[in-house]
Short mmCIF file of C-alpha atoms in Angstrom, two decimals:
data_model
loop_
_atom_site.label_atom_id
_atom_site.label_comp_id
_atom_site.label_asym_id
_atom_site.label_seq_id
_atom_site.Cartn_x
_atom_site.Cartn_y
_atom_site.Cartn_z
CA UNK A 1 -9.04 -40.65 -26.16
CA UNK A 2 -8.46 -41.43 -22.25
CA UNK A 3 -10.08 -39.38 -19.45
CA UNK A 4 -8.13 -36.53 -17.97
CA UNK A 5 -8.10 -38.01 -14.45
CA UNK A 6 -7.11 -41.60 -15.78
CA UNK A 7 -4.11 -39.94 -17.73
CA UNK A 8 -2.90 -37.93 -14.84
CA UNK A 9 -2.95 -40.94 -12.60
CA UNK A 10 -1.09 -42.90 -15.00
CA UNK A 11 1.44 -40.10 -15.67
CA UNK A 12 2.01 -39.70 -11.82
CA UNK A 13 2.52 -43.47 -11.40
CA UNK A 14 5.02 -43.57 -13.95
CA UNK A 15 7.05 -40.54 -12.31
CA UNK A 16 6.62 -42.25 -8.95
CA UNK A 17 7.99 -45.45 -10.26
CA UNK A 18 10.77 -43.70 -11.97
CA UNK A 19 11.87 -41.50 -9.21
CA UNK A 20 11.77 -44.62 -6.85
CA UNK A 21 14.50 -46.35 -8.98
CA UNK A 22 16.73 -43.28 -9.36
CA UNK A 23 16.89 -42.39 -5.78
CA UNK A 24 20.26 -43.30 -4.37
CA UNK A 25 20.62 -43.78 -0.72
CA UNK A 26 24.08 -43.12 1.16
CA UNK A 27 25.42 -43.92 4.37
CA UNK A 28 28.00 -41.58 5.97
CA UNK A 29 29.71 -44.14 7.73
CA UNK A 30 30.31 -46.38 4.81
CA UNK A 31 33.01 -46.70 2.23
CA UNK A 32 33.04 -47.78 -1.34
CA UNK A 33 32.65 -51.80 -1.37
CA UNK A 34 35.26 -53.78 -3.26
CA UNK A 35 34.10 -55.57 -6.48
CA UNK A 36 34.14 -58.91 -4.53
CA UNK A 37 31.76 -57.66 -1.95
CA UNK A 38 29.12 -56.19 -4.57
CA UNK A 39 26.54 -59.02 -4.00
CA UNK A 40 26.66 -59.02 -0.39
CA UNK A 41 26.30 -55.39 -0.28
CA UNK A 42 23.19 -55.40 -2.51
CA UNK A 43 21.60 -58.05 -0.48
CA UNK A 44 22.11 -55.81 2.52
CA UNK A 45 20.64 -52.85 0.81
CA UNK A 46 17.41 -54.82 0.12
CA UNK A 47 16.92 -55.99 3.63
CA UNK A 48 17.69 -52.46 5.04
CA UNK A 49 14.63 -50.10 5.83
CA UNK A 50 14.82 -46.68 3.89
CA UNK A 51 16.28 -43.73 6.01
CA UNK A 52 14.70 -40.25 5.80
CA UNK A 53 17.42 -37.64 6.08
CA UNK A 54 16.05 -34.66 8.09
CA UNK A 55 17.22 -30.88 7.60
CA UNK A 56 19.50 -29.77 10.67
CA UNK A 57 16.72 -27.10 11.54
CA UNK A 58 13.11 -27.77 11.56
CA UNK A 59 12.14 -24.20 11.98
CA UNK A 60 9.70 -22.93 9.49
CA UNK A 61 9.62 -19.52 8.33
CA UNK A 62 6.30 -17.62 7.72
CA UNK A 63 5.60 -14.62 5.70
CA UNK A 64 2.85 -12.46 5.04
CA UNK A 65 1.86 -14.13 1.64
CA UNK A 66 2.25 -17.60 2.27
CA UNK A 67 6.19 -18.09 1.33
CA UNK A 68 7.73 -20.53 4.09
CA UNK A 69 11.04 -20.90 2.51
CA UNK A 70 14.28 -19.58 3.89
CA UNK A 71 16.16 -16.99 1.87
CA UNK A 72 18.25 -18.89 -0.70
CA UNK A 73 20.83 -16.18 -1.21
CA UNK A 74 21.46 -15.45 2.43
CA UNK A 75 22.51 -18.70 3.57
CA UNK A 76 21.08 -21.51 6.05
CA UNK A 77 20.84 -19.00 8.96
CA UNK A 78 18.80 -16.32 7.27
CA UNK A 79 15.12 -16.57 7.21
CA UNK A 80 12.04 -14.62 5.97
CA UNK A 81 10.16 -12.53 8.25
CA UNK A 82 6.37 -11.51 7.87
CA UNK A 83 7.59 -8.38 5.99
CA UNK A 84 9.66 -10.37 3.65
CA UNK A 85 13.03 -9.03 4.86
CA UNK A 86 15.95 -11.53 5.45
CA UNK A 87 16.71 -12.15 9.14
CA UNK A 88 19.29 -14.27 10.83
CA UNK A 89 17.86 -14.26 14.19
CA UNK A 90 16.74 -17.99 13.93
CA UNK A 91 16.24 -18.40 17.59
CA UNK A 92 13.14 -15.95 17.65
CA UNK A 93 10.08 -17.63 18.89
CA UNK A 94 6.69 -17.01 17.41
CA UNK A 95 4.90 -14.14 19.40
CA UNK A 96 1.42 -15.24 20.46
CA UNK A 97 -1.75 -12.94 20.15
CA UNK A 98 -1.52 -12.30 23.83
CA UNK A 99 2.02 -11.32 23.71
CA UNK A 100 2.57 -8.82 21.19
CA UNK A 101 3.26 -5.80 23.49
CA UNK A 102 7.13 -5.12 23.97
CA UNK A 103 9.55 -2.46 24.29
CA UNK A 104 10.79 -0.97 21.06
CA UNK A 105 14.34 -1.03 22.12
CA UNK A 106 14.25 -4.56 23.76
CA UNK A 107 11.83 -5.75 20.90
CA UNK A 108 12.46 -9.61 20.05
CA UNK A 109 12.17 -8.34 16.49
CA UNK A 110 15.67 -7.07 15.24
CA UNK A 111 13.75 -4.64 12.54
CA UNK A 112 11.82 -2.89 15.33
CA UNK A 113 14.97 -2.60 17.49
CA UNK A 114 16.70 -1.04 14.64
CA UNK A 115 13.71 1.39 14.18
CA UNK A 116 14.00 2.12 18.05
CA UNK A 117 17.65 3.08 17.48
CA UNK A 118 16.75 5.36 14.57
CA UNK A 119 14.03 7.14 16.53
CA UNK A 120 16.63 7.62 19.47
CA UNK A 121 19.02 9.15 16.99
CA UNK A 122 16.57 11.62 15.10
CA UNK A 123 13.56 12.12 17.04
CA UNK A 124 13.34 15.22 19.51
CA UNK A 125 11.68 15.60 22.69
CA UNK A 126 8.15 17.40 22.49
CA UNK A 127 8.62 19.04 26.13
CA UNK A 128 7.81 22.82 25.82
CA UNK A 129 10.96 23.61 27.77
CA UNK A 130 13.17 22.82 24.67
CA UNK A 131 13.96 24.85 21.62
CA UNK A 132 11.99 24.29 18.42
CA UNK A 133 13.80 21.98 15.97
CA UNK A 134 11.35 22.95 12.94
CA UNK A 135 8.64 25.12 11.69
CA UNK A 136 5.14 23.95 12.89
CA UNK A 137 3.14 22.40 10.18
CA UNK A 138 -0.13 22.32 11.99
CA UNK A 139 -2.03 23.93 14.80
CA UNK A 140 -1.91 20.70 16.72
CA UNK A 141 1.79 20.22 16.11
CA UNK A 142 3.57 19.74 19.55
CA UNK A 143 6.17 22.35 18.25
CA UNK A 144 3.75 24.96 18.53
CA UNK A 145 4.00 24.58 22.61
CA UNK A 146 7.84 25.31 22.24
CA UNK A 147 8.98 29.11 22.62
CA UNK A 148 9.60 30.79 19.31
CA UNK A 149 13.17 31.20 18.51
CA UNK A 150 13.41 34.98 19.01
CA UNK A 151 11.41 35.24 21.92
CA UNK A 152 13.56 37.20 24.45
CA UNK A 153 11.34 36.50 27.51
CA UNK A 154 11.72 32.58 27.59
CA UNK A 155 15.07 31.09 27.89
CA UNK A 156 14.61 27.39 26.33
CA UNK A 157 16.91 24.44 26.74
CA UNK A 158 18.52 23.13 23.61
CA UNK A 159 16.74 20.11 21.73
CA UNK A 160 17.30 16.68 23.16
CA UNK A 161 16.54 13.27 21.49
CA UNK A 162 14.22 10.87 22.85
CA UNK A 163 15.71 8.44 25.21
CA UNK A 164 13.00 7.56 27.68
CA UNK A 165 10.53 5.02 26.62
CA UNK A 166 6.98 5.29 28.06
CA UNK A 167 6.09 1.92 30.05
CA UNK A 168 2.46 2.22 28.75
CA UNK A 169 3.10 2.36 24.87
CA UNK A 170 6.80 1.18 24.88
CA UNK A 171 7.98 3.79 22.40
CA UNK A 172 10.68 6.54 23.06
CA UNK A 173 8.57 9.62 23.79
CA UNK A 174 10.90 12.01 25.69
CA UNK A 175 14.45 12.83 26.72
CA UNK A 176 14.09 11.69 30.28
CA UNK A 177 11.75 10.51 32.83
CA UNK A 178 11.19 14.08 34.38
CA UNK A 179 9.88 15.48 31.11
CA UNK A 180 7.86 12.61 30.50
CA UNK A 181 6.04 12.90 33.81
CA UNK A 182 5.69 16.63 33.41
CA UNK A 183 4.18 16.36 29.91
CA UNK A 184 2.07 13.25 30.73
CA UNK A 185 -1.18 14.77 29.91
CA UNK A 186 -0.22 15.72 26.46
CA UNK A 187 1.36 12.24 25.90
CA UNK A 188 -1.84 10.55 27.25
CA UNK A 189 -3.80 11.98 23.95
CA UNK A 190 -1.87 9.68 21.74
CA UNK A 191 -0.61 6.83 24.35
CA UNK A 192 -3.41 4.23 23.75
CA UNK A 193 -2.76 4.79 20.02
CA UNK A 194 0.87 4.41 20.21
CA UNK A 195 0.28 1.23 21.97
CA UNK A 196 -1.94 -0.10 19.34
CA UNK A 197 0.91 0.65 16.80
CA UNK A 198 3.39 -1.13 18.78
CA UNK A 199 1.42 -4.26 19.07
CA UNK A 200 0.36 -4.24 15.17
CA UNK A 201 4.05 -3.84 14.43
CA UNK A 202 4.97 -6.89 16.36
CA UNK A 203 2.02 -8.76 15.02
CA UNK A 204 3.61 -8.23 11.66
CA UNK A 205 6.88 -9.53 12.73
CA UNK A 206 5.51 -12.55 14.81
CA UNK A 207 5.88 -15.03 12.22
CA UNK A 208 2.18 -16.10 12.25
CA UNK A 209 0.13 -16.90 9.15
CA UNK A 210 -1.85 -14.09 7.57
CA UNK A 211 -4.95 -15.31 6.19
CA UNK A 212 -6.46 -11.92 5.96
CA UNK A 213 -3.89 -11.45 2.82
CA UNK A 214 -5.70 -14.41 1.01
CA UNK A 215 -7.42 -12.16 -1.47
CA UNK A 216 -10.32 -13.60 -3.29
CA UNK A 217 -10.49 -13.97 -7.26
CA UNK A 218 -13.02 -12.74 -9.51
CA UNK A 219 -16.84 -12.96 -9.36
CA UNK A 220 -19.50 -13.12 -12.07
CA UNK A 221 -20.93 -9.66 -12.29
CA UNK A 222 -24.51 -11.09 -12.94
CA UNK A 223 -24.40 -12.88 -9.71
CA UNK A 224 -22.79 -10.69 -7.32
CA UNK A 225 -23.46 -6.92 -6.30
CA UNK A 226 -20.64 -5.42 -4.46
CA UNK A 227 -21.89 -3.41 -1.27
CA UNK A 228 -19.34 -0.26 -0.83
CA UNK A 229 -21.11 1.13 2.01
CA UNK A 230 -18.25 0.30 4.37
CA UNK A 231 -15.44 -1.97 4.95
CA UNK A 232 -17.43 -4.87 6.49
CA UNK A 233 -20.01 -4.88 3.57
CA UNK A 234 -17.32 -4.73 1.09
CA UNK A 235 -15.23 -7.44 2.42
CA UNK A 236 -18.36 -9.71 2.97
CA UNK A 237 -19.79 -9.29 -0.81
CA UNK A 238 -16.40 -9.60 -2.19
CA UNK A 239 -16.30 -13.06 -0.66
CA UNK A 240 -12.97 -12.28 1.51
CA UNK A 241 -12.24 -14.44 4.43
CA UNK A 242 -14.14 -14.06 7.41
CA UNK A 243 -12.19 -11.45 9.71
CA UNK A 244 -13.20 -11.50 13.31
CA UNK A 245 -10.15 -9.76 14.84
CA UNK A 246 -9.89 -5.86 14.99
CA UNK A 247 -5.98 -6.24 14.46
CA UNK A 248 -6.44 -8.51 11.37
CA UNK A 249 -8.83 -5.89 10.09
CA UNK A 250 -6.27 -3.15 10.52
CA UNK A 251 -3.65 -5.15 8.63
CA UNK A 252 -5.74 -6.07 5.59
CA UNK A 253 -7.17 -2.12 5.22
CA UNK A 254 -3.69 -1.08 5.31
CA UNK A 255 -2.97 -2.59 2.02
CA UNK A 256 -6.45 -2.56 0.34
CA UNK A 257 -7.18 1.00 1.01
CA UNK A 258 -5.18 2.06 -1.99
CA UNK A 259 -7.26 0.37 -4.89
CA UNK A 260 -10.48 0.38 -3.13
CA UNK A 261 -10.29 4.07 -2.50
CA UNK A 262 -10.00 4.54 -6.11
CA UNK A 263 -12.70 2.37 -6.87
CA UNK A 264 -15.00 3.73 -4.28
CA UNK A 265 -15.10 6.87 -6.15
CA UNK A 266 -15.44 5.36 -9.68
CA UNK A 267 -17.77 2.42 -8.92
CA UNK A 268 -21.74 3.02 -9.82
CA UNK A 269 -22.61 2.11 -6.42
CA UNK A 270 -20.25 4.50 -4.93
CA UNK A 271 -20.91 5.78 -1.22
CA UNK A 272 -20.33 9.50 -2.24
CA UNK A 273 -23.32 10.96 -3.89
CA UNK A 274 -25.33 14.08 -3.80
CA UNK A 275 -27.51 12.78 -1.24
CA UNK A 276 -24.84 12.94 1.41
CA UNK A 277 -23.60 16.11 0.17
CA UNK A 278 -20.08 14.74 -0.77
CA UNK A 279 -20.76 14.62 -4.64
CA UNK A 280 -21.26 18.01 -6.49
CA UNK A 281 -23.15 18.55 -9.75
CA UNK A 282 -19.63 18.83 -11.81
CA UNK A 283 -18.39 15.58 -9.98
CA UNK A 284 -21.71 13.59 -11.21
CA UNK A 285 -20.94 14.83 -14.76
CA UNK A 286 -17.28 13.83 -14.61
CA UNK A 287 -17.57 10.54 -12.83
CA UNK A 288 -20.57 9.45 -14.88
CA UNK A 289 -18.31 9.43 -17.88
CA UNK A 290 -16.04 7.08 -16.19
CA UNK A 291 -18.62 4.95 -14.81
CA UNK A 292 -20.20 4.52 -18.40
CA UNK A 293 -16.77 3.13 -19.66
CA UNK A 294 -16.12 0.93 -16.37
CA UNK A 295 -19.78 -0.42 -16.59
CA UNK A 296 -20.40 -1.39 -20.15
CA UNK A 297 -23.35 -3.28 -20.95
CA UNK A 298 -23.42 -7.10 -21.40
CA UNK A 299 -22.94 -7.75 -25.30
CA UNK A 300 -22.90 -11.55 -25.29
CA UNK A 301 -19.06 -11.81 -25.44
CA UNK A 302 -17.46 -15.18 -25.80
CA UNK A 303 -14.53 -17.25 -26.90
CA UNK A 304 -15.87 -18.35 -30.11
CA UNK A 305 -15.31 -16.05 -33.55
CA UNK A 306 -19.15 -15.40 -33.62
CA UNK A 307 -19.22 -13.92 -30.08
CA UNK A 308 -16.13 -11.80 -30.45
CA UNK A 309 -16.63 -8.10 -29.77
CA UNK A 310 -14.53 -4.94 -30.03
CA UNK A 311 -13.06 -3.77 -26.53
CA UNK A 312 -12.49 -0.25 -25.47
CA UNK A 313 -9.11 1.16 -24.50
CA UNK A 314 -8.05 0.42 -20.99
CA UNK A 315 -8.61 2.97 -18.16
CA UNK A 316 -5.54 4.79 -17.38
CA UNK A 317 -5.08 5.32 -13.74
CA UNK A 318 -2.11 8.01 -13.52
CA UNK A 319 -0.66 7.81 -9.78
CA UNK A 320 1.48 10.73 -9.45
CA UNK A 321 3.84 11.12 -6.55
CA UNK A 322 3.89 7.43 -6.18
CA UNK A 323 5.86 6.29 -3.09
CA UNK A 324 4.50 3.28 -1.01
CA UNK A 325 1.65 2.31 -3.26
CA UNK A 326 4.03 1.66 -6.20
CA UNK A 327 5.49 -1.41 -4.16
CA UNK A 328 2.43 -2.82 -3.02
CA UNK A 329 1.95 -6.51 -4.13
CA UNK A 330 0.42 -6.85 -7.46
CA UNK A 331 -2.29 -8.91 -6.10
CA UNK A 332 -3.46 -5.72 -4.22
CA UNK A 333 -3.99 -3.85 -7.22
CA UNK A 334 -5.50 -6.84 -9.14
CA UNK A 335 -8.50 -6.22 -6.72
CA UNK A 336 -9.49 -3.40 -9.17
CA UNK A 337 -10.17 -5.87 -12.03
CA UNK A 338 -12.38 -7.87 -9.81
CA UNK A 339 -14.46 -4.75 -8.97
CA UNK A 340 -14.85 -4.07 -12.70
CA UNK A 341 -14.67 -7.28 -14.63
CA UNK A 342 -15.64 -6.05 -17.96
CA UNK A 343 -13.06 -3.33 -18.03
CA UNK A 344 -9.08 -3.19 -18.40
CA UNK A 345 -6.62 -0.97 -16.57
CA UNK A 346 -3.25 0.69 -17.02
CA UNK A 347 -2.12 1.88 -13.71
CA UNK A 348 0.81 4.30 -14.33
CA UNK A 349 2.95 5.19 -11.35
CA UNK A 350 5.13 8.37 -11.90
CA UNK A 351 7.35 10.10 -9.51
CA UNK A 352 11.11 10.23 -8.45
CA UNK A 353 10.23 7.59 -5.76
CA UNK A 354 8.16 5.23 -7.90
CA UNK A 355 10.73 2.63 -7.95
CA UNK A 356 12.25 3.20 -4.49
CA UNK A 357 13.80 -0.09 -2.74
CA UNK A 358 13.02 -2.08 -5.88
CA UNK A 359 16.02 -1.95 -7.70
CA UNK A 360 16.97 -5.59 -7.05
CA UNK A 361 13.60 -6.81 -8.19
CA UNK A 362 13.34 -4.42 -11.30
CA UNK A 363 16.63 -2.75 -12.38
CA UNK A 364 15.87 0.38 -14.30
CA UNK A 365 16.16 0.00 -17.90
CA UNK A 366 18.09 2.35 -20.27
CA UNK A 367 16.49 5.42 -21.80
CA UNK A 368 16.03 4.76 -25.41
CA UNK A 369 14.25 5.99 -28.41
CA UNK A 370 11.43 3.45 -27.83
CA UNK A 371 11.44 3.91 -23.96
CA UNK A 372 12.57 7.66 -23.52
CA UNK A 373 11.69 7.71 -19.90
CA UNK A 374 12.89 4.29 -18.81
CA UNK A 375 9.64 2.86 -17.87
CA UNK A 376 9.24 -0.51 -16.04
CA UNK A 377 6.49 -2.36 -17.58
CA UNK A 378 4.66 -5.06 -16.09
CA UNK A 379 2.14 -6.71 -18.30
CA UNK A 380 2.04 -10.18 -17.37
CA UNK A 381 0.19 -9.81 -14.06
CA UNK A 382 -3.53 -10.66 -15.35
CA UNK A 383 -5.00 -9.95 -18.78
CA UNK A 384 -7.17 -7.12 -17.57
CA UNK A 385 -4.35 -4.99 -15.93
CA UNK A 386 -0.91 -3.61 -16.74
CA UNK A 387 1.42 -1.55 -14.52
CA UNK A 388 3.92 0.94 -15.67
CA UNK A 389 6.40 2.86 -13.30
CA UNK A 390 8.34 5.99 -14.56
CA UNK A 391 11.08 7.41 -12.32
CA UNK A 392 10.27 11.06 -13.52
CA UNK A 393 8.24 13.94 -12.99
CA UNK A 394 4.89 14.26 -14.60
CA UNK A 395 5.21 17.68 -15.94
CA UNK A 396 8.30 16.70 -17.52
CA UNK A 397 6.51 13.84 -19.43
CA UNK A 398 3.31 16.10 -20.21
CA UNK A 399 5.62 18.66 -21.82
CA UNK A 400 6.84 16.05 -24.19
CA UNK A 401 3.15 14.99 -24.95
CA UNK A 402 4.05 11.43 -23.67
CA UNK A 403 0.49 10.54 -22.64
CA UNK A 404 -1.41 12.83 -25.01
CA UNK A 405 -4.35 12.86 -25.87
CA UNK A 406 -6.34 12.74 -22.52
CA UNK A 407 -9.81 11.44 -22.52
CA UNK A 408 -12.23 12.30 -19.43
CA UNK A 409 -13.93 9.06 -20.42
CA UNK A 410 -10.65 7.02 -19.97
CA UNK A 411 -8.35 8.80 -17.90
CA UNK A 412 -8.33 9.66 -14.16
CA UNK A 413 -5.37 11.22 -11.88
CA UNK A 414 -4.97 9.82 -8.37
CA UNK A 415 -2.55 11.62 -5.78
CA UNK A 416 -2.28 9.65 -2.59
CA UNK A 417 -1.09 12.12 0.47
CA UNK A 418 0.53 14.33 -2.30
CA UNK A 419 1.33 17.17 0.31
CA UNK A 420 0.47 19.72 -1.90
CA UNK A 421 0.39 22.34 0.85
CA UNK A 422 3.05 21.18 2.67
CA UNK A 423 6.27 23.55 2.79
CA UNK A 424 8.60 20.87 2.02
CA UNK A 425 7.02 19.70 -1.11
CA UNK A 426 4.56 22.30 -2.49
CA UNK A 427 7.28 23.86 -4.67
CA UNK A 428 7.42 20.48 -6.68
CA UNK A 429 3.66 20.48 -7.37
CA UNK A 430 3.42 24.10 -8.44
CA UNK A 431 4.26 23.28 -12.20
CA UNK A 432 2.30 20.15 -12.22
CA UNK A 433 -1.26 21.30 -10.92
CA UNK A 434 -1.71 23.68 -14.00
CA UNK A 435 -0.98 21.08 -16.28
CA UNK A 436 -3.29 18.59 -14.66
CA UNK A 437 -6.16 21.17 -14.92
CA UNK A 438 -5.40 21.61 -18.81
CA UNK A 439 -6.23 17.82 -19.15
CA UNK A 440 -10.01 18.31 -17.86
CA UNK A 441 -9.84 14.70 -16.20
CA UNK A 442 -10.86 13.97 -12.49
CA UNK A 443 -8.08 14.54 -10.04
CA UNK A 444 -8.68 12.60 -6.74
CA UNK A 445 -6.48 13.57 -3.49
CA UNK A 446 -6.35 11.90 -0.27
CA UNK A 447 -4.69 13.07 3.10
CA UNK A 448 -3.12 11.80 6.16
CA UNK A 449 -5.50 14.01 8.42
CA UNK A 450 -8.17 16.41 8.03
CA UNK A 451 -5.74 19.21 8.59
CA UNK A 452 -3.57 17.87 5.98
CA UNK A 453 -6.36 17.49 3.56
CA UNK A 454 -7.58 21.07 4.13
CA UNK A 455 -4.18 22.43 3.83
CA UNK A 456 -3.98 20.86 0.39
CA UNK A 457 -7.12 22.28 -0.76
CA UNK A 458 -6.58 25.71 0.26
CA UNK A 459 -3.02 25.50 -1.53
CA UNK A 460 -4.86 24.64 -4.54
CA UNK A 461 -7.45 27.43 -4.38
CA UNK A 462 -4.61 29.81 -3.71
CA UNK A 463 -2.57 28.45 -6.91
CA UNK A 464 -5.22 28.02 -9.51
CA UNK A 465 -8.09 30.41 -8.14
CA UNK A 466 -11.39 29.86 -10.03
CA UNK A 467 -9.81 27.62 -12.63
CA UNK A 468 -11.00 24.50 -10.97
CA UNK A 469 -14.35 22.64 -10.20
CA UNK A 470 -14.74 20.69 -6.95
CA UNK A 471 -15.97 17.42 -7.70
CA UNK A 472 -15.88 15.77 -4.26
CA UNK A 473 -16.11 17.98 -1.30
CA UNK A 474 -13.32 17.16 1.32
CA UNK A 475 -14.32 14.86 4.02
CA UNK A 476 -13.59 11.34 5.81
CA UNK A 477 -12.68 8.55 3.35
CA UNK A 478 -15.14 5.60 4.02
CA UNK A 479 -12.39 3.07 3.05
CA UNK A 480 -9.36 4.62 4.85
CA UNK A 481 -6.77 2.54 6.49
CA UNK A 482 -7.95 1.35 10.04
CA UNK A 483 -4.44 1.04 11.09
CA UNK A 484 -2.48 4.07 12.70
CA UNK A 485 1.01 4.70 11.30
CA UNK A 486 3.87 6.27 13.54
CA UNK A 487 6.27 9.04 12.43
CA UNK A 488 9.87 7.96 13.32
CA UNK A 489 10.94 11.37 13.30
CA UNK A 490 8.22 12.54 15.60
CA UNK A 491 6.59 10.02 17.87
CA UNK A 492 3.65 12.33 18.89
CA UNK A 493 2.73 12.39 15.12
CA UNK A 494 0.33 9.66 14.25
CA UNK A 495 -1.91 9.20 11.17
CA UNK A 496 -3.76 6.66 9.08
CA UNK A 497 -3.29 6.09 5.35
CA UNK A 498 -5.89 7.96 3.14
CA UNK A 499 -7.95 9.21 5.91
CA UNK A 500 -9.50 12.10 3.86
CA UNK A 501 -10.57 12.27 0.55
CA UNK A 502 -11.55 14.97 -2.15
CA UNK A 503 -11.40 15.58 -6.03
CA UNK A 504 -11.20 18.50 -8.33
CA UNK A 505 -10.51 19.03 -12.18
CA UNK A 506 -9.99 21.80 -14.58
CA UNK A 507 -12.80 24.08 -15.18
CA UNK A 508 -15.02 23.73 -18.21
CA UNK A 509 -16.21 26.69 -20.02
CA UNK A 510 -19.39 26.09 -22.35
CA UNK A 511 -20.15 27.95 -25.27
CA UNK A 512 -23.44 29.74 -25.15
CA UNK A 513 -25.64 30.55 -27.84
CA UNK A 514 -27.72 33.79 -28.63
CA UNK A 515 -30.82 32.11 -27.17
CA UNK A 516 -28.91 31.44 -23.81
CA UNK A 517 -28.60 27.69 -24.33
CA UNK A 518 -25.49 25.84 -24.10
CA UNK A 519 -24.18 24.94 -27.46
#
């Protein structure tokens, strides 16, 4: 039997020889030679040096995840930007790290220019002389400074859209320069953050390579211990590429915050414990059951018949109200399997927006008897993870007993920025929360800000009263996104993904014996 390397060289040699004989070279200025000139033409071709046909455009296209090919379906003048969208602006030069600040309106990126146009059409000036355009949602909401609609003592001017861009942050923030100057002290509180958002957005559209999105593979659990104290120690012990730039750190944490937030709560080396006051006694009981499943002891499993071992069912992570997290690259969610190499996962996205902007990638299947809720199944990612998406409400599927039975050792619910107490979305959760409590499985929630998280906690307390146990006290998420995001409908509203973190579950009642001990 020939060695593998020798066989590969021989195969490649045959392919190279075969392809060299099959390549035909054409001269655009020549015509078909008559039969009498065949001999002379063959001799001329032998003496002629081979020519290389170069493409008309030598510009390369760069994406966030290494793809450098033009969009095949969009024509030769359409290229893929760093966010994966097709763009026909082939003359756009790459933005250098020291040239990332640009006005949104005059941005070199067409995507950002369209975003600026959207803000000019829908965002309103926050100056206190204008009338209110909506109900204030937080005490720090700029709408609180505007006079109330029925206040007879104050005559407010009509609402006006933002037209003036701050020269320091490059984002439309006021209706005119006069209002920007009068309200400059209030704008100064977020101006530096808005400038950082401006530069980060242009960095995504700069066309550069993104080595921070090159995620590492698996590690041997016996040789590596993951340190989950903070982002720096986590990325170092997980063997990520060294990230020395703050902007690159913000970009990579914007995506990784979703799977790592889940893992940080469930991992046996979680930064949340009873010593720092975040983990409660009930939380230790609930998460210990999941950690027992996620960290099974080594049983000498191998690839032979004698070393086969039975495997437990996969851990089911129900992500309710899924939006942006359902469209993340699957390489991001695969990081869960590297943190728990001896376990398997079934990530289930549920919500009316679970497949938003993904219709061309995965058309929704018809609802049949076998697939009654039209789930989109992705089971060819890796052998340790499967992802299913349902465009449906959880309470509808729960009433049909589609996921029953639930097991606190194998099931956990995750709610990313659910808006439980937000006036626009609280009614959608009123029927779901009691059903979640009935499962007795942990429910992990995040929030955009401290106020958003506390508002959700107060709403749950008001809805279910004493029928819940707090597992994780509300507080800042160690693995929150380090990048700030801008609300296009309100330029003064900035937030970061998964800033706050807390957890709860349905209250458990234990039967007591006559001796006063738990049965």
